[in-house]
Short mmCIF file of C-alpha atoms and ligand atoms in Angstrom, two decimals:
data_model
loop_
_atom_site.label_atom_id
_atom_site.label_comp_id
_atom_site.label_asym_id
_atom_site.label_seq_id
_atom_site.Cartn_x
_atom_site.Cartn_y
_atom_site.Cartn_z
CA UNK A 13 10.28 -21.36 43.79
CA UNK A 14 10.73 -18.62 46.40
CA UNK A 15 14.25 -19.91 47.11
CA UNK A 16 15.16 -19.65 43.42
CA UNK A 17 13.80 -16.09 43.28
CA UNK A 18 15.74 -15.21 46.39
CA UNK A 19 18.95 -16.70 44.95
CA UNK A 20 18.47 -14.76 41.72
CA UNK A 21 17.90 -11.50 43.53
CA UNK A 22 20.94 -12.12 45.76
CA UNK A 23 23.11 -12.83 42.70
CA UNK A 24 21.81 -9.65 41.05
CA UNK A 25 22.55 -7.57 44.11
CA UNK A 26 26.06 -9.05 44.30
CA UNK A 27 26.69 -8.35 40.63
CA UNK A 28 25.66 -4.72 40.85
CA UNK A 29 27.81 -4.24 43.95
CA UNK A 30 30.89 -5.70 42.27
CA UNK A 31 30.76 -3.32 39.35
CA UNK A 32 30.40 0.40 39.12
CA UNK A 33 28.12 0.13 36.17
CA UNK A 34 24.46 -0.50 36.53
CA UNK A 35 22.30 -1.24 33.55
CA UNK A 36 18.59 -0.93 33.13
CA UNK A 37 16.79 -2.40 30.20
CA UNK A 38 14.92 0.29 28.35
CA UNK A 39 11.32 0.42 29.41
CA UNK A 40 8.61 0.11 26.83
CA UNK A 41 9.37 -1.85 23.72
CA UNK A 42 10.54 -5.23 24.99
CA UNK A 43 12.22 -6.02 21.66
CA UNK A 44 14.56 -3.07 22.13
CA UNK A 45 17.57 -4.51 23.89
CA UNK A 46 19.33 -1.19 24.21
CA UNK A 47 20.77 -0.90 27.66
CA UNK A 48 20.72 2.33 29.49
CA UNK A 49 23.96 2.53 31.37
CA UNK A 50 24.44 4.75 34.33
CA UNK A 51 27.89 5.34 35.66
CA UNK A 52 27.24 5.63 39.34
CA UNK A 53 30.75 5.00 40.60
CA UNK A 54 32.92 4.77 37.50
CA UNK A 55 35.31 7.65 37.07
CA UNK A 56 34.21 9.94 34.25
CA UNK A 57 37.05 11.64 32.35
CA UNK A 58 36.21 14.04 29.53
CA UNK A 59 38.31 13.54 26.42
CA UNK A 60 40.24 16.30 24.69
CA UNK A 61 39.51 16.27 20.95
CA UNK A 62 42.87 17.82 20.04
CA UNK A 63 44.77 15.16 21.97
CA UNK A 64 42.71 12.43 20.29
CA UNK A 65 43.38 13.89 16.85
CA UNK A 66 47.11 14.05 17.55
CA UNK A 67 46.99 10.37 18.43
CA UNK A 68 45.01 9.42 15.32
CA UNK A 69 41.79 8.69 17.18
CA UNK A 70 39.51 9.90 14.43
CA UNK A 71 36.20 8.21 15.26
CA UNK A 72 35.49 10.51 18.20
CA UNK A 73 34.46 13.08 15.61
CA UNK A 74 31.97 11.28 13.37
CA UNK A 75 32.45 14.02 10.74
CA UNK A 76 36.18 13.30 10.36
CA UNK A 77 36.66 11.92 6.81
CA UNK A 78 39.14 9.32 8.11
CA UNK A 79 36.44 7.85 10.34
CA UNK A 80 34.61 6.45 7.29
CA UNK A 81 37.14 3.63 6.93
CA UNK A 82 36.55 2.68 10.56
CA UNK A 83 32.78 2.74 10.03
CA UNK A 84 33.26 0.13 7.31
CA UNK A 85 35.59 -1.90 9.51
CA UNK A 86 33.11 -1.71 12.39
CA UNK A 87 30.20 -2.85 10.23
CA UNK A 88 32.15 -5.82 8.89
CA UNK A 89 33.54 -6.87 12.26
CA UNK A 90 30.20 -6.53 14.06
CA UNK A 91 28.39 -8.42 11.34
CA UNK A 92 30.71 -11.41 11.78
CA UNK A 93 30.53 -11.17 15.55
CA UNK A 94 26.73 -10.98 15.59
CA UNK A 95 26.39 -13.88 13.17
CA UNK A 96 28.34 -16.05 15.61
CA UNK A 97 27.17 -14.50 18.85
CA UNK A 98 30.75 -13.43 19.65
CA UNK A 99 31.37 -10.71 22.20
CA UNK A 100 35.13 -10.55 22.61
CA UNK A 101 37.72 -9.57 20.05
CA UNK A 102 41.51 -9.36 20.38
CA UNK A 103 43.57 -7.02 18.22
CA UNK A 104 47.12 -8.03 17.42
CA UNK A 105 49.77 -7.72 14.72
CA UNK A 106 52.85 -9.61 13.57
CA UNK A 107 55.44 -7.07 14.77
CA UNK A 108 55.36 -3.91 16.94
CA UNK A 109 54.08 -0.51 15.78
CA UNK A 110 51.58 -1.66 13.15
CA UNK A 111 48.80 0.46 14.71
CA UNK A 112 46.97 -2.02 16.97
CA UNK A 113 46.21 0.50 19.70
CA UNK A 114 45.06 3.15 17.22
CA UNK A 115 42.79 0.61 15.48
CA UNK A 116 41.46 -0.78 18.80
CA UNK A 117 40.52 2.67 20.07
CA UNK A 118 38.94 3.81 16.81
CA UNK A 119 36.93 0.62 16.61
CA UNK A 120 35.75 0.95 20.23
CA UNK A 121 34.72 4.58 19.76
CA UNK A 122 33.02 3.80 16.48
CA UNK A 123 30.97 1.03 18.12
CA UNK A 124 30.04 3.20 21.10
CA UNK A 125 29.10 6.24 19.02
CA UNK A 126 27.43 4.67 16.02
CA UNK A 127 25.61 1.59 17.28
CA UNK A 128 23.33 0.66 20.14
CA UNK A 129 25.97 -1.64 21.56
CA UNK A 130 28.29 -0.74 24.38
CA UNK A 131 32.02 -1.11 23.92
CA UNK A 132 34.68 -1.86 26.49
CA UNK A 133 38.33 -1.51 25.53
CA UNK A 134 40.83 -3.29 27.75
CA UNK A 135 44.55 -2.55 27.58
CA UNK A 136 46.01 -6.05 27.67
CA UNK A 137 49.39 -5.04 26.28
CA UNK A 138 50.89 -5.46 29.70
CA UNK A 139 54.46 -4.63 28.66
CA UNK A 140 53.70 -1.49 26.68
CA UNK A 141 50.31 -0.11 27.73
CA UNK A 142 49.30 2.92 25.62
CA UNK A 143 45.48 3.11 25.67
CA UNK A 144 45.41 5.62 28.54
CA UNK A 145 48.09 7.80 26.89
CA UNK A 146 46.34 7.87 23.52
CA UNK A 147 43.03 8.79 25.14
CA UNK A 148 44.69 11.36 27.38
CA UNK A 149 43.50 9.71 30.60
CA UNK A 150 45.31 10.62 33.82
CA UNK A 151 48.01 8.21 35.05
CA UNK A 152 45.70 6.90 37.70
CA UNK A 153 44.67 3.56 39.21
CA UNK A 154 44.43 0.93 36.53
CA UNK A 155 44.49 -2.76 35.60
CA UNK A 156 47.85 -2.98 37.39
CA UNK A 157 46.17 -2.12 40.71
CA UNK A 158 43.37 -4.59 40.04
CA UNK A 159 45.84 -7.40 39.26
CA UNK A 160 48.61 -6.65 41.72
CA UNK A 161 46.80 -4.98 44.62
CA UNK A 162 43.35 -6.54 44.46
CA UNK A 163 41.70 -3.21 43.82
CA UNK A 164 37.99 -3.42 42.93
CA UNK A 165 37.25 -3.43 39.20
CA UNK A 166 34.89 -0.47 39.55
CA UNK A 167 37.75 1.64 40.86
CA UNK A 168 39.87 1.14 37.78
CA UNK A 169 37.28 1.39 35.01
CA UNK A 170 36.89 4.75 33.30
CA UNK A 171 34.02 6.26 31.34
CA UNK A 172 35.51 8.72 28.89
CA UNK A 173 32.41 10.91 28.77
CA UNK A 174 30.56 8.80 26.19
CA UNK A 175 27.48 6.94 27.34
CA UNK A 176 28.33 3.58 25.79
CA UNK A 177 32.10 3.38 26.19
CA UNK A 178 34.07 1.94 29.09
CA UNK A 179 37.87 1.77 29.31
CA UNK A 180 39.96 -0.61 31.35
CA UNK A 181 43.28 1.22 31.18
CA UNK A 182 46.69 0.18 32.41
CA UNK A 183 49.25 2.71 33.50
CA UNK A 184 52.06 0.51 34.85
CA UNK A 185 53.83 -2.22 32.84
CA UNK A 186 53.30 -5.64 34.39
CA UNK A 187 56.04 -8.26 34.59
CA UNK A 188 55.43 -11.91 33.66
CA UNK A 189 52.93 -10.78 31.07
CA UNK A 190 52.16 -14.18 29.51
CA UNK A 191 51.72 -15.82 32.93
CA UNK A 192 49.51 -12.96 34.08
CA UNK A 193 47.33 -13.09 30.96
CA UNK A 194 46.68 -16.79 31.51
CA UNK A 195 46.24 -16.54 35.28
CA UNK A 196 43.04 -17.47 37.06
CA UNK A 197 42.46 -13.84 37.97
CA UNK A 198 42.58 -12.67 34.34
CA UNK A 199 40.42 -15.60 33.20
CA UNK A 200 37.76 -14.72 35.70
CA UNK A 201 38.03 -11.02 34.79
CA UNK A 202 37.43 -11.84 31.11
CA UNK A 203 34.43 -14.03 31.97
CA UNK A 204 33.07 -11.34 34.24
CA UNK A 205 33.39 -8.59 31.62
CA UNK A 206 31.89 -10.85 29.00
CA UNK A 207 28.87 -12.00 30.93
CA UNK A 208 27.87 -8.75 32.50
CA UNK A 209 26.01 -7.13 29.60
CA UNK A 210 24.16 -8.74 26.77
CA UNK A 211 24.97 -6.16 24.12
CA UNK A 212 28.55 -5.35 24.99
CA UNK A 213 31.54 -5.81 22.70
CA UNK A 214 34.89 -6.17 24.46
CA UNK A 215 38.04 -5.21 22.60
CA UNK A 216 41.40 -6.39 23.94
CA UNK A 217 44.40 -4.41 22.72
CA UNK A 218 47.20 -6.98 22.70
CA UNK A 219 50.96 -6.96 22.09
CA UNK A 220 52.37 -8.19 18.77
CA UNK A 221 52.53 -11.92 18.06
CA UNK A 222 56.22 -12.20 17.32
CA UNK A 223 57.80 -10.16 20.09
CA UNK A 224 56.77 -12.55 22.88
CA UNK A 225 54.20 -15.24 23.63
CA UNK A 226 51.75 -12.99 25.56
CA UNK A 227 49.29 -12.55 22.71
CA UNK A 228 49.18 -16.15 21.58
CA UNK A 229 48.85 -17.31 25.20
CA UNK A 230 45.86 -15.03 25.79
CA UNK A 231 44.01 -15.45 22.48
CA UNK A 232 42.25 -18.76 23.37
CA UNK A 233 40.19 -16.74 25.87
CA UNK A 234 38.57 -14.55 23.20
CA UNK A 235 35.96 -15.30 20.56
CA UNK A 236 37.80 -13.79 17.60
CA UNK A 237 40.89 -11.93 16.43
CA UNK A 238 41.60 -8.97 14.14
CA UNK A 239 45.10 -8.79 12.68
CA UNK A 240 46.61 -5.38 11.92
CA UNK A 241 49.46 -5.22 9.43
CA UNK A 242 51.40 -2.13 8.37
CA UNK A 243 51.78 -1.30 4.73
CA UNK A 244 55.45 -1.13 3.75
CA UNK A 245 56.55 -2.53 7.13
CA UNK A 246 54.98 -5.95 7.60
CA UNK A 247 56.58 -8.53 5.31
CA UNK A 248 54.67 -11.33 3.52
CA UNK A 249 56.63 -13.84 5.63
CA UNK A 250 55.39 -12.15 8.83
CA UNK A 251 51.79 -12.26 7.60
CA UNK A 252 52.17 -15.93 6.73
CA UNK A 253 53.70 -16.76 10.11
CA UNK A 254 50.97 -14.81 11.95
CA UNK A 255 48.22 -16.62 10.06
CA UNK A 256 49.90 -19.91 10.91
CA UNK A 257 49.96 -18.98 14.60
CA UNK A 258 46.30 -17.95 14.41
CA UNK A 259 45.08 -20.91 12.40
CA UNK A 260 43.02 -22.37 15.22
CA UNK A 261 41.40 -18.97 15.98
CA UNK A 262 38.48 -17.16 14.44
CA UNK A 263 40.32 -14.54 12.40
CA UNK A 264 37.66 -11.97 11.47
CA UNK A 265 39.89 -9.93 9.19
CA UNK A 266 43.18 -8.27 8.41
CA UNK A 267 43.51 -4.48 8.51
CA UNK A 268 46.10 -3.00 6.19
CA UNK A 269 47.15 0.07 8.13
CA UNK A 270 49.47 2.91 7.22
CA UNK A 271 48.62 2.53 3.53
CA UNK A 272 50.07 5.43 1.57
CA UNK A 273 47.29 5.84 -0.99
CA UNK A 274 45.74 9.30 -1.01
CA UNK A 275 42.16 8.22 -0.63
CA UNK A 276 42.16 5.71 2.22
CA UNK A 277 44.41 5.00 5.11
CA UNK A 278 42.75 1.81 6.13
CA UNK A 279 41.46 -1.18 4.23
CA UNK A 280 39.65 -4.21 5.38
N1 ATP B 315 47.38 4.77 9.65
C1 ATP B 315 48.46 5.29 10.22
N2 ATP B 315 49.24 6.13 9.52
C2 ATP B 315 50.35 6.67 10.07
N3 ATP B 315 50.77 6.43 11.34
C3 ATP B 315 50.03 5.59 12.08
C4 ATP B 315 48.84 4.98 11.56
N4 ATP B 315 48.32 4.19 12.53
C5 ATP B 315 49.15 4.32 13.59
N5 ATP B 315 50.15 5.15 13.33
C6 ATP B 315 51.24 5.56 14.23
O1 ATP B 315 52.10 4.46 14.43
C7 ATP B 315 52.59 4.44 15.76
C8 ATP B 315 52.24 3.10 16.38
O2 ATP B 315 50.83 3.03 16.51
P1 ATP B 315 50.20 2.11 17.67
O3 ATP B 315 50.74 2.49 18.99
O4 ATP B 315 48.73 2.13 17.49
O5 ATP B 315 50.80 0.73 17.21
P2 ATP B 315 50.83 -0.63 18.02
O6 ATP B 315 50.78 -1.71 16.99
O7 ATP B 315 49.79 -0.61 19.05
O8 ATP B 315 52.28 -0.55 18.65
P3 ATP B 315 52.86 -1.52 19.79
O9 ATP B 315 53.31 -2.75 19.10
O10 ATP B 315 54.00 -0.71 20.36
O11 ATP B 315 51.77 -1.76 20.77
C9 ATP B 315 51.95 5.62 16.47
O12 ATP B 315 52.84 6.69 16.46
C10 ATP B 315 50.72 5.92 15.62
O13 ATP B 315 50.34 7.28 15.67
MG1 MG B 316 49.90 -0.95 21.13
#
């Protein structure tokens, strides 16, 4: 019995050393699973609201009328994920420019600000990483350094000044994207991120399905997928082909982005 306890405490010590985040279950009500996260080593970068607005990140300001559509999206996505005990979601689209990165970031912020869950957004569009740019993060160490130079994960994660949001940015395009996304290192990173916190949702911002095979190669590693299509840009044939490619996945929904109607920009 003592040996088991010792092994557990060793594993716990190792886990907290590997990551910059340490979590403590809230004291008191044992039913309350809210985790209190302290960022002891993770870089904290304050976000600039103007920059976010310019990049269509509307959920940072909960009063922004455009954030309502994302609240609905968040509720629907989380309800399906909770029902199935899913923690990881990939966001992709048929062709480029449909708004995947904008939707991924708004969803992550909406989860972190409006729920008791923590959200981690990982920039897994290795060819065209944009998460850091849209958030206005400095061009600093990132996923590239973790993958290519064995940098510690805690040195590349960023907390953008919100208690329940963590970003895994990428600032340098990575060659051999599909091979990298299916490599042992990425597999173990995904498992690690997934198993670290009970109430964390991990959002992977992916490249489009039809430009290359990166997205479809990576998707088997996640629990579910959200497809973003662009009104007036994505063709019915592209939607059909994307659904065909995703038929063996758990597709939680399709977001119609860039809709021109006056009232709503986003539909679920
Ligand atoms: N609802 C919207 N209405 C108008 N423009 C939008 C909307 N959503 C996103 N955009 C704009 O479309 C462009 C592409 O958005 P974004 O980078 O999120 O797309 P993406 O699908 O991630 O692109 P890529 O395939 O290059 O990764 C950006 O300039 C963004 O501001
Ligand atoms: Mg993108």
